[in-house]
PDB file of C-alpha atoms in Angstrom:
ATOM      1  CA  MET A1083      15.697   4.255   6.395  1.00 59.00           C
ATOM      2  CA  ASP A1084      17.496   0.974   7.172  1.00 64.00           C
ATOM      3  CA  LYS A1085      20.105  -0.700   4.983  1.00 67.00           C
ATOM      4  CA  ASN A1086      17.665  -2.976   3.196  1.00 67.00           C
ATOM      5  CA  GLU A1087      15.365  -0.073   2.338  1.00 70.00           C
ATOM      6  CA  PHE A1088      18.293   1.954   1.055  1.00 70.00           C
ATOM      7  CA  LYS A1089      19.573  -0.987  -0.996  1.00 68.00           C
ATOM      8  CA  ALA A1090      16.141  -1.348  -2.561  1.00 70.00           C
ATOM      9  CA  LEU A1091      16.091   2.374  -3.328  1.00 71.00           C
ATOM     10  CA  VAL A1092      19.505   2.229  -5.026  1.00 71.00           C
ATOM     11  CA  SER A1093      18.413  -0.774  -7.086  1.00 69.00           C
ATOM     12  CA  LEU A1094      15.778   1.460  -8.682  1.00 66.00           C
ATOM     13  CA  LEU A1095      18.635   3.335 -10.386  1.00 69.00           C
ATOM     14  CA  GLU A1096      18.650   0.425 -12.834  1.00 63.00           C
ATOM     15  CA  ASP A1097      15.205   1.467 -14.055  1.00 61.00           C
ATOM     16  CA  GLU A1098      15.327   2.666 -17.666  1.00 64.00           C
ATOM     17  CA  ASP A1099      12.656   5.290 -17.011  1.00 66.00           C
ATOM     18  CA  GLU A1100      14.463   8.649 -16.683  1.00 72.00           C
ATOM     19  CA  GLU A1101      11.663  10.065 -14.534  1.00 76.00           C
ATOM     20  CA  VAL A1102      12.053   7.203 -12.067  1.00 69.00           C
ATOM     21  CA  ASN A1103      15.822   7.739 -12.053  1.00 73.00           C
ATOM     22  CA  ARG A1104      15.481  11.457 -11.303  1.00 78.00           C
ATOM     23  CA  HIS A1105      13.032  10.740  -8.503  1.00 77.00           C
ATOM     24  CA  VAL A1106      15.306   8.101  -6.948  1.00 74.00           C
ATOM     25  CA  GLU A1107      18.403  10.291  -7.184  1.00 77.00           C
ATOM     26  CA  GLY A1108      16.493  13.194  -5.651  1.00 76.00           C
ATOM     27  CA  LYS A1109      15.349  10.987  -2.777  1.00 79.00           C
ATOM     28  CA  ILE A1110      18.885   9.726  -2.151  1.00 79.00           C
ATOM     29  CA  MET A1111      20.376  13.227  -2.292  1.00 76.00           C
ATOM     30  CA  SER A1112      17.762  14.510   0.172  1.00 77.00           C
ATOM     31  CA  LEU A1113      19.207  12.164   2.795  1.00 77.00           C
ATOM     32  CA  GLY A1114      22.355  14.334   2.962  1.00 75.00           C
ATOM     33  CA  SER A1115      26.035  13.556   3.489  1.00 80.00           C
ATOM     34  CA  ASP A1116      25.353  10.971   6.213  1.00 79.00           C
ATOM     35  CA  ILE A1117      24.315   8.607   3.448  1.00 80.00           C
ATOM     36  CA  ILE A1118      27.778   8.640   1.778  1.00 84.00           C
ATOM     37  CA  PRO A1119      29.094   5.477   3.557  1.00 82.00           C
ATOM     38  CA  PHE A1120      26.006   3.559   2.410  1.00 84.00           C
ATOM     39  CA  LEU A1121      26.480   4.804  -1.162  1.00 83.00           C
ATOM     40  CA  GLU A1122      30.117   3.701  -1.076  1.00 84.00           C
ATOM     41  CA  GLU A1123      29.045   0.257   0.108  1.00 82.00           C
ATOM     42  CA  GLN A1124      26.499  -0.003  -2.699  1.00 80.00           C
ATOM     43  CA  TRP A1125      29.171   1.079  -5.211  1.00 78.00           C
ATOM     44  CA  GLU A1126      31.438  -1.742  -4.043  1.00 81.00           C
ATOM     45  CA  ASN A1127      28.619  -4.292  -4.325  1.00 79.00           C
ATOM     46  CA  SER A1128      27.494  -3.180  -7.776  1.00 76.00           C
ATOM     47  CA  PHE A1129      28.776  -4.750 -10.996  1.00 75.00           C
ATOM     48  CA  ASP A1130      26.938  -2.328 -13.268  1.00 77.00           C
ATOM     49  CA  PRO A1131      29.284   0.466 -14.489  1.00 83.00           C
ATOM     50  CA  ASN A1132      26.322   2.768 -15.171  1.00 82.00           C
ATOM     51  CA  ILE A1133      25.042   2.385 -11.606  1.00 80.00           C
ATOM     52  CA  GLN A1134      28.565   2.887 -10.265  1.00 84.00           C
ATOM     53  CA  ARG A1135      28.903   6.094 -12.284  1.00 85.00           C
ATOM     54  CA  LYS A1136      25.591   7.424 -10.947  1.00 85.00           C
ATOM     55  CA  ILE A1137      26.645   6.583  -7.396  1.00 84.00           C
ATOM     56  CA  GLU A1138      30.051   8.266  -7.922  1.00 87.00           C
ATOM     57  CA  ASP A1139      28.334  11.432  -9.153  1.00 88.00           C
ATOM     58  CA  MET A1140      26.012  11.492  -6.138  1.00 86.00           C
ATOM     59  CA  ILE A1141      28.864  10.905  -3.700  1.00 89.00           C
ATOM     60  CA  HIS A1142      30.878  13.746  -5.237  1.00 92.00           C
ATOM     61  CA  THR A1143      27.904  16.117  -5.147  1.00 89.00           C
ATOM     62  CA  LEU A1144      27.232  15.329  -1.490  1.00 92.00           C
ATOM     63  CA  GLN A1145      30.921  15.605  -0.540  1.00 94.00           C
ATOM     64  CA  PHE A1146      31.275  18.909  -2.387  1.00 95.00           C
ATOM     65  CA  SER A1147      28.193  20.342  -0.672  1.00 92.00           C
ATOM     66  CA  GLN A1148      29.608  19.288   2.684  1.00 94.00           C
ATOM     67  CA  LEU A1149      32.979  20.825   1.799  1.00 97.00           C
ATOM     68  CA  LYS A1150      31.385  24.193   1.027  1.00 96.00           C
ATOM     69  CA  GLU A1151      29.671  24.094   4.428  1.00 94.00           C
ATOM     70  CA  ARG A1152      32.999  23.348   6.109  1.00 96.00           C
ATOM     71  CA  PHE A1153      34.702  26.262   4.336  1.00 97.00           C
ATOM     72  CA  ARG A1154      31.843  28.515   5.425  1.00 95.00           C
ATOM     73  CA  ALA A1155      32.231  27.377   9.033  1.00 95.00           C
ATOM     74  CA  TRP A1156      36.028  27.851   8.872  1.00 97.00           C
ATOM     75  CA  LYS A1157      35.575  31.434   7.726  1.00 96.00           C
ATOM     76  CA  GLU A1158      32.933  32.135  10.376  1.00 94.00           C
ATOM     77  CA  LYS A1159      35.445  31.002  13.008  1.00 94.00           C
ATOM     78  CA  GLY A1160      37.816  33.671  11.697  1.00 94.00           C
ATOM     79  CA  GLY A1161      40.078  31.301   9.788  1.00 94.00           C
ATOM     80  CA  GLU A1162      41.891  30.573  13.041  1.00 94.00           C
ATOM     81  CA  SER A1163      43.661  27.420  11.892  1.00 97.00           C
ATOM     82  CA  LEU A1164      45.838  27.515   8.788  1.00 98.00           C
ATOM     83  CA  LEU A1165      46.240  23.744   8.982  1.00 98.00           C
ATOM     84  CA  GLU A1166      42.471  23.262   8.947  1.00 98.00           C
ATOM     85  CA  GLY A1167      42.150  25.573   5.935  1.00 98.00           C
ATOM     86  CA  MET A1168      44.776  23.588   4.026  1.00 98.00           C
ATOM     87  CA  TRP A1169      43.101  20.340   5.078  1.00 98.00           C
ATOM     88  CA  LEU A1170      39.812  21.565   3.593  1.00 98.00           C
ATOM     89  CA  ILE A1171      41.548  22.250   0.282  1.00 98.00           C
ATOM     90  CA  SER A1172      43.070  18.750   0.355  1.00 98.00           C
ATOM     91  CA  LEU A1173      39.594  17.307   0.956  1.00 97.00           C
ATOM     92  CA  TYR A1174      38.569  18.436  -2.514  1.00 97.00           C
ATOM     93  CA  GLN A1175      40.986  15.943  -4.084  1.00 95.00           C
ATOM     94  CA  TYR A1176      41.272  13.484  -1.188  1.00 96.00           C
ATOM     95  CA  PRO A1177      37.853  13.325   0.514  1.00 93.00           C
ATOM     96  CA  ASP A1178      38.937  10.613   2.977  1.00 92.00           C
ATOM     97  CA  ILE A1179      41.952  12.435   4.429  1.00 96.00           C
ATOM     98  CA  GLU A1180      41.606  13.266   8.138  1.00 96.00           C
ATOM     99  CA  LEU A1181      42.783  16.517   9.715  1.00 97.00           C
ATOM    100  CA  ASN A1182      44.628  14.502  12.333  1.00 97.00           C
ATOM    101  CA  ASP A1183      46.571  12.671   9.595  1.00 96.00           C
ATOM    102  CA  LEU A1184      47.998  15.954   8.296  1.00 97.00           C
ATOM    103  CA  ASN A1185      48.683  17.162  11.830  1.00 97.00           C
ATOM    104  CA  LYS A1186      50.695  14.006  12.578  1.00 97.00           C
ATOM    105  CA  GLU A1187      52.831  14.548   9.475  1.00 97.00           C
ATOM    106  CA  ILE A1188      53.499  18.171  10.434  1.00 98.00           C
ATOM    107  CA  GLU A1189      54.296  16.989  13.976  1.00 97.00           C
ATOM    108  CA  GLN A1190      56.948  14.661  12.564  1.00 97.00           C
ATOM    109  CA  VAL A1191      58.535  17.459  10.537  1.00 97.00           C
ATOM    110  CA  TYR A1192      58.424  19.661  13.638  1.00 97.00           C
ATOM    111  CA  TYR A1193      60.157  17.008  15.745  1.00 96.00           C
ATOM    112  CA  ASP A1194      62.921  16.488  13.172  1.00 94.00           C
ATOM    113  CA  ILE A1195      63.647  20.223  13.346  1.00 95.00           C
ATOM    114  CA  TRP A1196      63.068  20.722  17.076  1.00 95.00           C
ATOM    115  CA  VAL A1197      65.822  18.272  18.062  1.00 93.00           C
ATOM    116  CA  GLU A1198      68.359  20.499  16.273  1.00 91.00           C
ATOM    117  CA  LEU A1199      67.136  23.872  17.554  1.00 91.00           C
ATOM    118  CA  GLN A1200      68.485  25.739  20.580  1.00 86.00           C
ATOM    119  CA  GLU A1201      66.535  28.400  22.482  1.00 82.00           C
ATOM    120  CA  ASP A1202      69.321  30.985  22.870  1.00 88.00           C
ATOM    121  CA  LEU A1203      70.163  31.294  19.183  1.00 93.00           C
ATOM    122  CA  HIS A1204      69.760  34.519  17.194  1.00 94.00           C
ATOM    123  CA  PRO A1205      66.676  34.466  14.899  1.00 96.00           C
ATOM    124  CA  TYR A1206      68.916  34.311  11.804  1.00 95.00           C
ATOM    125  CA  ASP A1207      70.662  31.222  13.188  1.00 96.00           C
ATOM    126  CA  LYS A1208      67.332  29.582  14.053  1.00 96.00           C
ATOM    127  CA  ILE A1209      66.169  30.100  10.479  1.00 97.00           C
ATOM    128  CA  LYS A1210      69.400  28.639   9.123  1.00 96.00           C
ATOM    129  CA  ILE A1211      68.924  25.515  11.237  1.00 96.00           C
ATOM    130  CA  ILE A1212      65.306  25.181  10.085  1.00 97.00           C
ATOM    131  CA  ASN A1213      66.448  25.608   6.487  1.00 97.00           C
ATOM    132  CA  GLY A1214      69.092  22.923   6.865  1.00 96.00           C
ATOM    133  CA  ALA A1215      66.658  20.470   8.421  1.00 96.00           C
ATOM    134  CA  LEU A1216      63.763  21.200   6.064  1.00 97.00           C
ATOM    135  CA  PHE A1217      65.581  21.466   2.741  1.00 97.00           C
ATOM    136  CA  THR A1218      68.707  19.336   3.225  1.00 96.00           C
ATOM    137  CA  LYS A1219      67.857  16.719   5.838  1.00 95.00           C
ATOM    138  CA  LEU A1220      64.156  16.252   4.982  1.00 97.00           C
ATOM    139  CA  LYS A1221      64.629  17.182   1.291  1.00 97.00           C
ATOM    140  CA  PHE A1222      61.648  19.494   0.808  1.00 98.00           C
ATOM    141  CA  ARG A1223      62.153  21.322  -2.491  1.00 97.00           C
ATOM    142  CA  ALA A1224      60.646  23.513  -5.176  1.00 96.00           C
ATOM    143  CA  ASN A1225      58.532  21.703  -7.756  1.00 96.00           C
ATOM    144  CA  THR A1226      60.044  23.556 -10.704  1.00 93.00           C
ATOM    145  CA  LYS A1227      59.278  20.797 -13.237  1.00 93.00           C
ATOM    146  CA  ASN A1228      55.544  20.836 -12.506  1.00 92.00           C
ATOM    147  CA  PHE A1229      55.097  24.342 -11.143  1.00 92.00           C
ATOM    148  CA  HIS A1230      51.428  24.538 -12.182  1.00 92.00           C
ATOM    149  CA  SER A1231      50.427  21.071 -10.996  1.00 96.00           C
ATOM    150  CA  PRO A1232      47.252  20.991  -8.848  1.00 97.00           C
ATOM    151  CA  ASN A1233      49.153  18.787  -6.385  1.00 97.00           C
ATOM    152  CA  ASN A1234      51.202  21.824  -5.349  1.00 97.00           C
ATOM    153  CA  SER A1235      48.049  23.185  -3.697  1.00 97.00           C
ATOM    154  CA  PHE A1236      47.193  20.038  -1.723  1.00 98.00           C
ATOM    155  CA  LEU A1237      49.071  19.834   1.578  1.00 98.00           C
ATOM    156  CA  LYS A1238      48.659  16.047   1.599  1.00 97.00           C
ATOM    157  CA  SER A1239      50.496  15.794  -1.748  1.00 97.00           C
ATOM    158  CA  VAL A1240      53.201  18.270  -0.716  1.00 98.00           C
ATOM    159  CA  LEU A1241      53.963  16.365   2.478  1.00 97.00           C
ATOM    160  CA  GLU A1242      54.112  13.064   0.577  1.00 97.00           C
ATOM    161  CA  SER A1243      56.211  14.236  -2.394  1.00 97.00           C
ATOM    162  CA  LYS A1244      58.108  16.927  -0.436  1.00 97.00           C
ATOM    163  CA  LYS A1245      57.686  19.163  -3.477  1.00 97.00           C
ATOM    164  CA  GLY A1246      55.595  22.311  -3.732  1.00 97.00           C
ATOM    165  CA  ASN A1247      55.171  25.824  -5.028  1.00 97.00           C
ATOM    166  CA  PRO A1248      56.129  29.007  -3.117  1.00 97.00           C
ATOM    167  CA  ILE A1249      52.957  29.184  -1.041  1.00 97.00           C
ATOM    168  CA  SER A1250      52.645  25.486  -0.154  1.00 97.00           C
ATOM    169  CA  LEU A1251      56.300  25.269   0.934  1.00 98.00           C
ATOM    170  CA  SER A1252      55.777  28.473   2.926  1.00 98.00           C
ATOM    171  CA  VAL A1253      52.725  26.918   4.571  1.00 98.00           C
ATOM    172  CA  VAL A1254      54.746  23.885   5.677  1.00 98.00           C
ATOM    173  CA  TYR A1255      57.384  26.281   7.028  1.00 98.00           C
ATOM    174  CA  MET A1256      54.763  28.336   8.910  1.00 98.00           C
ATOM    175  CA  LEU A1257      52.981  25.323  10.385  1.00 98.00           C
ATOM    176  CA  VAL A1258      56.267  23.975  11.738  1.00 98.00           C
ATOM    177  CA  ALA A1259      57.291  27.439  12.984  1.00 97.00           C
ATOM    178  CA  GLU A1260      53.968  27.730  14.803  1.00 97.00           C
ATOM    179  CA  LYS A1261      54.693  24.529  16.719  1.00 96.00           C
ATOM    180  CA  LEU A1262      58.189  25.840  17.456  1.00 96.00           C
ATOM    181  CA  GLY A1263      56.691  29.042  18.858  1.00 96.00           C
ATOM    182  CA  LEU A1264      58.463  31.263  16.325  1.00 97.00           C
ATOM    183  CA  PRO A1265      56.915  34.528  14.992  1.00 97.00           C
ATOM    184  CA  ILE A1266      56.849  33.514  11.326  1.00 98.00           C
ATOM    185  CA  TYR A1267      54.024  34.657   9.045  1.00 98.00           C
ATOM    186  CA  GLY A1268      53.030  34.704   5.383  1.00 98.00           C
ATOM    187  CA  VAL A1269      53.469  37.752   3.141  1.00 98.00           C
ATOM    188  CA  ASN A1270      51.398  38.299  -0.004  1.00 95.00           C
ATOM    189  CA  LEU A1271      54.087  39.516  -2.373  1.00 96.00           C
ATOM    190  CA  PRO A1272      53.029  39.801  -6.059  1.00 95.00           C
ATOM    191  CA  ASN A1273      54.014  36.709  -8.098  1.00 94.00           C
ATOM    192  CA  LEU A1274      55.875  35.219  -5.139  1.00 95.00           C
ATOM    193  CA  PHE A1275      54.561  34.199  -1.733  1.00 97.00           C
ATOM    194  CA  ILE A1276      57.174  34.612   1.010  1.00 98.00           C
ATOM    195  CA  ILE A1277      57.346  34.490   4.794  1.00 98.00           C
ATOM    196  CA  THR A1278      58.584  36.950   7.376  1.00 98.00           C
ATOM    197  CA  TYR A1279      60.191  36.543  10.783  1.00 98.00           C
ATOM    198  CA  LYS A1280      58.737  39.445  12.737  1.00 97.00           C
ATOM    199  CA  SER A1281      59.285  40.199  16.408  1.00 95.00           C
ATOM    200  CA  GLU A1282      59.578  43.463  18.355  1.00 93.00           C
ATOM    201  CA  GLU A1283      63.342  43.366  17.890  1.00 93.00           C
ATOM    202  CA  VAL A1284      63.821  42.182  14.328  1.00 96.00           C
ATOM    203  CA  GLN A1285      62.092  41.588  11.011  1.00 97.00           C
ATOM    204  CA  PHE A1286      63.457  39.885   7.929  1.00 98.00           C
ATOM    205  CA  TYR A1287      62.128  37.723   5.117  1.00 98.00           C
ATOM    206  CA  VAL A1288      62.526  34.127   3.925  1.00 98.00           C
ATOM    207  CA  ASN A1289      61.939  32.588   0.489  1.00 98.00           C
ATOM    208  CA  ALA A1290      60.866  28.982   1.093  1.00 98.00           C
ATOM    209  CA  PHE A1291      60.843  28.344  -2.661  1.00 97.00           C
ATOM    210  CA  ASN A1292      64.575  29.096  -2.747  1.00 97.00           C
ATOM    211  CA  ARG A1293      65.648  26.790   0.092  1.00 96.00           C
ATOM    212  CA  GLY A1294      64.934  29.402   2.777  1.00 97.00           C
ATOM    213  CA  LEU A1295      66.950  32.288   1.323  1.00 97.00           C
ATOM    214  CA  ILE A1296      67.033  35.139   3.868  1.00 97.00           C
ATOM    215  CA  PHE A1297      66.617  38.701   2.590  1.00 96.00           C
ATOM    216  CA  SER A1298      65.677  42.214   3.726  1.00 97.00           C
ATOM    217  CA  LYS A1299      63.096  44.935   3.183  1.00 97.00           C
ATOM    218  CA  LYS A1300      65.502  46.580   0.743  1.00 97.00           C
ATOM    219  CA  ASP A1301      65.446  43.436  -1.383  1.00 97.00           C
ATOM    220  CA  ILE A1302      61.650  43.642  -1.542  1.00 97.00           C
ATOM    221  CA  ASP A1303      61.959  47.302  -2.577  1.00 97.00           C
ATOM    222  CA  ASN A1304      64.208  46.257  -5.465  1.00 97.00           C
ATOM    223  CA  TYR A1305      61.899  43.363  -6.387  1.00 97.00           C
ATOM    224  CA  LEU A1306      58.886  45.696  -6.605  1.00 97.00           C
ATOM    225  CA  ALA A1307      60.891  48.251  -8.594  1.00 97.00           C
ATOM    226  CA  ASN A1308      61.792  45.570 -11.151  1.00 96.00           C
ATOM    227  CA  LEU A1309      58.069  44.824 -11.522  1.00 96.00           C
ATOM    228  CA  ASN A1310      57.264  48.537 -11.779  1.00 96.00           C
ATOM    229  CA  LEU A1311      54.965  48.237  -8.771  1.00 96.00           C
ATOM    230  CA  THR A1312      54.327  50.851  -6.110  1.00 95.00           C
ATOM    231  CA  PRO A1313      55.278  49.623  -2.614  1.00 95.00           C
ATOM    232  CA  LYS A1314      52.298  48.890  -0.355  1.00 95.00           C
ATOM    233  CA  PRO A1315      52.184  47.754   3.301  1.00 95.00           C
ATOM    234  CA  ILE A1316      50.688  44.383   2.301  1.00 95.00           C
ATOM    235  CA  TYR A1317      53.905  43.583   0.416  1.00 97.00           C
ATOM    236  CA  TYR A1318      55.909  43.771   3.648  1.00 97.00           C
ATOM    237  CA  GLU A1319      53.599  42.781   6.497  1.00 97.00           C
ATOM    238  CA  PRO A1320      51.979  39.494   7.603  1.00 97.00           C
ATOM    239  CA  CYS A1321      48.773  38.470   5.859  1.00 97.00           C
ATOM    240  CA  SER A1322      45.851  36.537   7.346  1.00 97.00           C
ATOM    241  CA  ASN A1323      45.134  32.837   7.091  1.00 97.00           C
ATOM    242  CA  GLU A1324      42.120  33.714   4.946  1.00 97.00           C
ATOM    243  CA  ASP A1325      44.399  35.549   2.506  1.00 97.00           C
ATOM    244  CA  ILE A1326      46.635  32.476   2.304  1.00 97.00           C
ATOM    245  CA  ILE A1327      43.756  30.081   1.662  1.00 98.00           C
ATOM    246  CA  LYS A1328      42.310  32.398  -0.995  1.00 97.00           C
ATOM    247  CA  ARG A1329      45.653  32.520  -2.784  1.00 97.00           C
ATOM    248  CA  VAL A1330      46.018  28.729  -2.680  1.00 97.00           C
ATOM    249  CA  LEU A1331      42.509  28.361  -4.119  1.00 97.00           C
ATOM    250  CA  ARG A1332      43.313  30.849  -6.903  1.00 96.00           C
ATOM    251  CA  ASN A1333      46.443  28.845  -7.737  1.00 96.00           C
ATOM    252  CA  LEU A1334      44.336  25.683  -7.833  1.00 97.00           C
ATOM    253  CA  ILE A1335      41.810  27.311 -10.164  1.00 97.00           C
ATOM    254  CA  MET A1336      44.577  28.275 -12.587  1.00 96.00           C
ATOM    255  CA  ALA A1337      46.153  24.807 -12.335  1.00 97.00           C
ATOM    256  CA  PHE A1338      42.899  23.080 -13.319  1.00 97.00           C
ATOM    257  CA  GLU A1339      42.270  25.583 -16.115  1.00 97.00           C
ATOM    258  CA  LYS A1340      45.721  24.935 -17.575  1.00 96.00           C
ATOM    259  CA  LEU A1341      44.876  21.218 -17.629  1.00 96.00           C
ATOM    260  CA  GLY A1342      41.540  21.910 -19.303  1.00 96.00           C
ATOM    261  CA  GLU A1343      39.656  20.559 -16.270  1.00 96.00           C
ATOM    262  CA  HIS A1344      37.141  23.387 -16.344  1.00 96.00           C
ATOM    263  CA  HIS A1345      34.518  21.614 -14.247  1.00 95.00           C
ATOM    264  CA  LYS A1346      36.992  21.344 -11.382  1.00 96.00           C
ATOM    265  CA  SER A1347      38.111  24.953 -11.762  1.00 97.00           C
ATOM    266  CA  GLU A1348      34.473  26.073 -11.573  1.00 96.00           C
ATOM    267  CA  GLU A1349      33.948  24.048  -8.404  1.00 97.00           C
ATOM    268  CA  VAL A1350      37.045  25.535  -6.767  1.00 97.00           C
ATOM    269  CA  LYS A1351      35.712  28.986  -7.676  1.00 97.00           C
ATOM    270  CA  GLU A1352      32.664  28.111  -5.582  1.00 97.00           C
ATOM    271  CA  LEU A1353      34.960  27.281  -2.653  1.00 97.00           C
ATOM    272  CA  LEU A1354      36.764  30.590  -3.125  1.00 97.00           C
ATOM    273  CA  ILE A1355      33.440  32.417  -2.940  1.00 96.00           C
ATOM    274  CA  GLU A1356      32.689  30.688   0.386  1.00 95.00           C
ATOM    275  CA  VAL A1357      36.028  31.840   1.829  1.00 95.00           C
ATOM    276  CA  SER A1358      35.497  35.321   0.401  1.00 90.00           C
ATOM    277  CA  GLY A1359      32.181  35.700   2.171  1.00 79.00           C
ATOM    278  CA  GLY A1360      29.835  35.196  -0.754  1.00 68.00           C
ATOM    279  CA  ILE A1361      31.488  37.795  -2.987  1.00 60.00           C
ATOM    280  CA  ASP A1362      30.910  37.057  -6.650  1.00 48.00           C
ATOM    281  CA  PHE A1363      33.983  35.394  -8.138  1.00 48.00           C
ATOM    282  CA  ASP A1364      34.190  37.779 -11.081  1.00 44.00           C
ATOM    283  CA  ALA A1365      34.860  40.571  -8.600  1.00 39.00           C
ATOM    284  CA  LEU A1366      37.771  38.686  -7.068  1.00 36.00           C
ATOM    285  CA  GLY A1367      40.117  38.081  -9.978  1.00 38.00           C
ATOM    286  CA  LEU A1368      43.070  35.743  -9.725  1.00 37.00           C
TER     287      LEU A1368
END
């Protein structure tokens, strides 16, 4: 279908006959996500708000279907790239953001830290330098005023505002650490996502939400005791990228529900199911 044919097809959306409208929308949707740029062009050239709304709805439906496919593919690849997983989540809110755009921003953060780091330092000292660069020099900080904001789950927003929740700040920390070649991983602690520096010689923990506070296994023991929780290995050891992405999606679901944006929360539940391998959401919990 060439541009003129597609333009003629879109013009039929003006027809007052609902049956004609349904047929036209079905035909357009059958063309798949490749048709999105043409729909966007028709939206820009239309002066009818009703037609624009119909086009917006179709674009969103096509983009969301494509996003679910991308999440499925990411999982099938074993969730290798944490950055890609976070990019996919950002695509939900910012469908035009490119993976390379986020990578460039992380690269800049990495460079600002790398210039201050020395190879022969003790791990504790390396972490202190990273903390100073990340939280003092670059001014990344906890978003305590809007803790439940959806933006805390979108890496694009976190990198722009330099504010996030425990898991998004930890993700920035981990992505930079990965480029630095440091053994830093996420830990799924109840109510608080943290990171761990774990090598054959040493293991300790870092709270990115508290400006990189360093603490020990004993501190986690005390934390769990205060919550009346039984210690489990998952509270001390690195978790997978899939676990991280699932937790970010759960946070996003709760954020949308708190805002009363139930349609969005239901859509994000569908994304969570894709990452969870088709498991019914009700079996997952938050």
